[in-house]
Amino acid sequence: MAENTVITPKTTTKPKLERPKLYKVMLVNDDYTPRDFVTMVLKAVFRMSEETGHRVMMTAHRMGVAVVVVCTRDIAETKAKEAIDLAKEAGFPLMFTTEPEE
Ligand code: TYC
C-alpha cells in the first residue's frame, strides 16, 4: 500500500538568487599627487597594466573623476581603502570613492 503512495508537494520553493548590487570605485583628481604615483597605485591595487593605469589616471586628470572598476560593495570598499592607505603612507592626498551603480 505505502509503496504506491505518490506524494505531491502542495508548494514549491523557487530559489531566489538576487544579483548583488554593484558599486563603482571612482578615482578623484587632485593638484598634488604625481601622475606616476597614481598610475602605480592603479597597477598595484587594481591590477591594471601600465597602459590602462595611465589611461584611467589621465581620464581623472582631465575630467575630474574616472571609473576604476565596478564590483561588489565589499570589494569596492576594500580596494578603495587599500589605495587611499598607499597614498596616505606616501603623503599624497589621492582620493578614491565608492558609489552604487545606477
Ligand atoms: N592632477 C595630478 C597632477 O597633475 C595627477 C593626478 C591624476 C592626480 C589623477 C590624481 O586622480 C588623479 N600631478
PDB file of C-alpha atoms and ligand atoms in Angstrom:
ATOM      1  CA  MET A   1       0.000   0.000   0.000  1.00  0.00           C
ATOM      2  CA  ALA A   2       2.584   2.534   1.122  1.00  0.00           C
ATOM      3  CA  GLU A   3       4.769   1.835  -1.893  1.00  0.00           C
ATOM      4  CA  ASN A   4       2.020   3.067  -4.238  1.00  0.00           C
ATOM      5  CA  THR A   5       1.604   6.355  -2.478  1.00  0.00           C
ATOM      6  CA  VAL A   6       2.702   9.340  -4.509  1.00  0.00           C
ATOM      7  CA  ILE A   7       3.369  12.429  -2.505  1.00  0.00           C
ATOM      8  CA  THR A   8       2.759  15.623  -4.414  1.00  0.00           C
ATOM      9  CA  PRO A   9       4.069  18.713  -2.660  1.00  0.00           C
ATOM     10  CA  LYS A  10       1.468  21.479  -2.497  1.00  0.00           C
ATOM     11  CA  THR A  11       4.037  24.216  -2.569  1.00  0.00           C
ATOM     12  CA  THR A  12       7.235  24.651  -4.493  1.00  0.00           C
ATOM     13  CA  THR A  13      10.144  26.750  -3.378  1.00  0.00           C
ATOM     14  CA  LYS A  14      11.725  28.900  -6.006  1.00  0.00           C
ATOM     15  CA  PRO A  15      15.333  29.672  -5.151  1.00  0.00           C
ATOM     16  CA  LYS A  16      15.661  33.434  -5.144  1.00  0.00           C
ATOM     17  CA  LEU A  17      19.219  34.304  -6.013  1.00  0.00           C
ATOM     18  CA  GLU A  18      19.293  38.053  -6.277  1.00  0.00           C
ATOM     19  CA  ARG A  19      22.293  39.531  -8.011  1.00  0.00           C
ATOM     20  CA  PRO A  20      24.391  41.578  -5.613  1.00  0.00           C
ATOM     21  CA  LYS A  21      24.187  45.320  -6.122  1.00  0.00           C
ATOM     22  CA  LEU A  22      27.249  46.685  -7.908  1.00  0.00           C
ATOM     23  CA  TYR A  23      29.446  49.578  -6.819  1.00  0.00           C
ATOM     24  CA  LYS A  24      31.829  51.810  -8.717  1.00  0.00           C
ATOM     25  CA  VAL A  25      35.252  52.758  -7.417  1.00  0.00           C
ATOM     26  CA  MET A  26      35.977  56.318  -8.573  1.00  0.00           C
ATOM     27  CA  LEU A  27      39.395  57.946  -8.862  1.00  0.00           C
ATOM     28  CA  VAL A  28      39.321  61.631  -7.922  1.00  0.00           C
ATOM     29  CA  ASN A  29      41.743  64.176  -9.377  1.00  0.00           C
ATOM     30  CA  ASP A  30      43.825  66.494  -7.214  1.00  0.00           C
ATOM     31  CA  ASP A  31      46.606  69.018  -7.864  1.00  0.00           C
ATOM     32  CA  TYR A  32      49.314  67.394  -5.749  1.00  0.00           C
ATOM     33  CA  THR A  33      49.642  63.638  -6.366  1.00  0.00           C
ATOM     34  CA  PRO A  34      52.223  62.887  -9.079  1.00  0.00           C
ATOM     35  CA  ARG A  35      50.824  61.208 -12.200  1.00  0.00           C
ATOM     36  CA  ASP A  36      53.297  58.329 -11.958  1.00  0.00           C
ATOM     37  CA  PHE A  37      52.245  57.629  -8.380  1.00  0.00           C
ATOM     38  CA  VAL A  38      48.554  57.457  -9.383  1.00  0.00           C
ATOM     39  CA  THR A  39      49.389  55.021 -12.199  1.00  0.00           C
ATOM     40  CA  MET A  40      51.489  52.928  -9.803  1.00  0.00           C
ATOM     41  CA  VAL A  41      48.574  52.673  -7.322  1.00  0.00           C
ATOM     42  CA  LEU A  42      46.167  51.647 -10.095  1.00  0.00           C
ATOM     43  CA  LYS A  43      48.608  48.919 -11.176  1.00  0.00           C
ATOM     44  CA  ALA A  44      49.296  47.690  -7.637  1.00  0.00           C
ATOM     45  CA  VAL A  45      45.785  47.726  -6.180  1.00  0.00           C
ATOM     46  CA  PHE A  46      43.575  47.229  -9.224  1.00  0.00           C
ATOM     47  CA  ARG A  47      45.944  45.008 -11.220  1.00  0.00           C
ATOM     48  CA  MET A  48      45.928  47.332 -14.217  1.00  0.00           C
ATOM     49  CA  SER A  49      48.566  47.302 -16.936  1.00  0.00           C
ATOM     50  CA  GLU A  50      50.788  50.385 -17.311  1.00  0.00           C
ATOM     51  CA  GLU A  51      48.744  51.418 -20.347  1.00  0.00           C
ATOM     52  CA  THR A  52      45.324  51.042 -18.688  1.00  0.00           C
ATOM     53  CA  GLY A  53      46.547  52.644 -15.456  1.00  0.00           C
ATOM     54  CA  HIS A  54      47.909  55.613 -17.385  1.00  0.00           C
ATOM     55  CA  ARG A  55      44.690  55.983 -19.371  1.00  0.00           C
ATOM     56  CA  VAL A  56      42.466  55.900 -16.256  1.00  0.00           C
ATOM     57  CA  MET A  57      44.797  58.345 -14.455  1.00  0.00           C
ATOM     58  CA  MET A  58      44.654  60.741 -17.434  1.00  0.00           C
ATOM     59  CA  THR A  59      40.841  60.474 -17.556  1.00  0.00           C
ATOM     60  CA  ALA A  60      40.632  61.570 -13.900  1.00  0.00           C
ATOM     61  CA  HIS A  61      43.261  64.254 -14.519  1.00  0.00           C
ATOM     62  CA  ARG A  62      41.248  65.726 -17.414  1.00  0.00           C
ATOM     63  CA  MET A  63      37.658  65.068 -16.322  1.00  0.00           C
ATOM     64  CA  GLY A  64      37.978  65.340 -12.528  1.00  0.00           C
ATOM     65  CA  VAL A  65      36.966  61.723 -11.884  1.00  0.00           C
ATOM     66  CA  ALA A  66      37.267  58.331 -13.578  1.00  0.00           C
ATOM     67  CA  VAL A  67      35.623  54.953 -13.002  1.00  0.00           C
ATOM     68  CA  VAL A  68      38.294  52.492 -11.916  1.00  0.00           C
ATOM     69  CA  VAL A  69      36.261  49.308 -11.514  1.00  0.00           C
ATOM     70  CA  VAL A  70      32.704  48.042 -10.958  1.00  0.00           C
ATOM     71  CA  CYS A  71      32.360  45.251  -8.375  1.00  0.00           C
ATOM     72  CA  THR A  72      30.549  44.204  -5.191  1.00  0.00           C
ATOM     73  CA  ARG A  73      30.361  46.711  -2.329  1.00  0.00           C
ATOM     74  CA  ASP A  74      32.724  44.690  -0.180  1.00  0.00           C
ATOM     75  CA  ILE A  75      35.471  44.536  -2.790  1.00  0.00           C
ATOM     76  CA  ALA A  76      34.938  48.165  -3.835  1.00  0.00           C
ATOM     77  CA  GLU A  77      35.350  49.445  -0.278  1.00  0.00           C
ATOM     78  CA  THR A  78      38.354  47.224   0.467  1.00  0.00           C
ATOM     79  CA  LYS A  79      40.176  48.245  -2.730  1.00  0.00           C
ATOM     80  CA  ALA A  80      39.403  51.947  -2.275  1.00  0.00           C
ATOM     81  CA  LYS A  81      40.763  51.820   1.291  1.00  0.00           C
ATOM     82  CA  GLU A  82      43.905  49.956   0.175  1.00  0.00           C
ATOM     83  CA  ALA A  83      44.564  52.605  -2.483  1.00  0.00           C
ATOM     84  CA  ILE A  84      43.902  55.545  -0.125  1.00  0.00           C
ATOM     85  CA  ASP A  85      46.192  53.991   2.503  1.00  0.00           C
ATOM     86  CA  LEU A  86      49.039  53.655  -0.016  1.00  0.00           C
ATOM     87  CA  ALA A  87      48.662  57.347  -0.871  1.00  0.00           C
ATOM     88  CA  LYS A  88      48.470  58.378   2.804  1.00  0.00           C
ATOM     89  CA  GLU A  89      51.654  56.456   3.591  1.00  0.00           C
ATOM     90  CA  ALA A  90      53.396  58.327   0.791  1.00  0.00           C
ATOM     91  CA  GLY A  91      51.973  61.666   1.975  1.00  0.00           C
ATOM     92  CA  PHE A  92      49.692  62.317  -1.013  1.00  0.00           C
ATOM     93  CA  PRO A  93      46.032  63.420  -0.858  1.00  0.00           C
ATOM     94  CA  LEU A  94      44.952  60.973  -3.588  1.00  0.00           C
ATOM     95  CA  MET A  95      41.300  60.011  -3.100  1.00  0.00           C
ATOM     96  CA  PHE A  96      39.119  57.094  -4.206  1.00  0.00           C
ATOM     97  CA  THR A  97      35.387  56.958  -3.532  1.00  0.00           C
ATOM     98  CA  THR A  98      32.744  54.249  -3.907  1.00  0.00           C
ATOM     99  CA  GLU A  99      29.159  54.684  -5.080  1.00  0.00           C
ATOM    100  CA  PRO A 100      26.333  52.376  -6.107  1.00  0.00           C
ATOM    101  CA  GLU A 101      25.884  51.869  -9.817  1.00  0.00           C
ATOM    102  CA  GLU A 102      22.546  53.193 -11.141  1.00  0.00           C
TER     103      GLU A 102
HETATM  104  N1  TYC B   1      46.446  66.087 -11.404  1.00  0.00           N
HETATM  105  C1  TYC B   1      47.653  65.444 -10.916  1.00  0.00           C
HETATM  106  C2  TYC B   1      48.877  66.179 -11.416  1.00  0.00           C
HETATM  107  O1  TYC B   1      48.787  66.954 -12.345  1.00  0.00           O
HETATM  108  C3  TYC B   1      47.728  63.974 -11.346  1.00  0.00           C
HETATM  109  C4  TYC B   1      46.532  63.195 -10.893  1.00  0.00           C
HETATM  110  C5  TYC B   1      45.787  62.477 -11.826  1.00  0.00           C
HETATM  111  C6  TYC B   1      46.166  63.193  -9.562  1.00  0.00           C
HETATM  112  C7  TYC B   1      44.660  61.758 -11.417  1.00  0.00           C
HETATM  113  C8  TYC B   1      45.040  62.456  -9.147  1.00  0.00           C
HETATM  114  O2  TYC B   1      43.211  61.054  -9.695  1.00  0.00           O
HETATM  115  C9  TYC B   1      44.303  61.761 -10.073  1.00  0.00           C
HETATM  116  N2  TYC B   1      50.017  65.909 -10.802  1.00  0.00           N
END
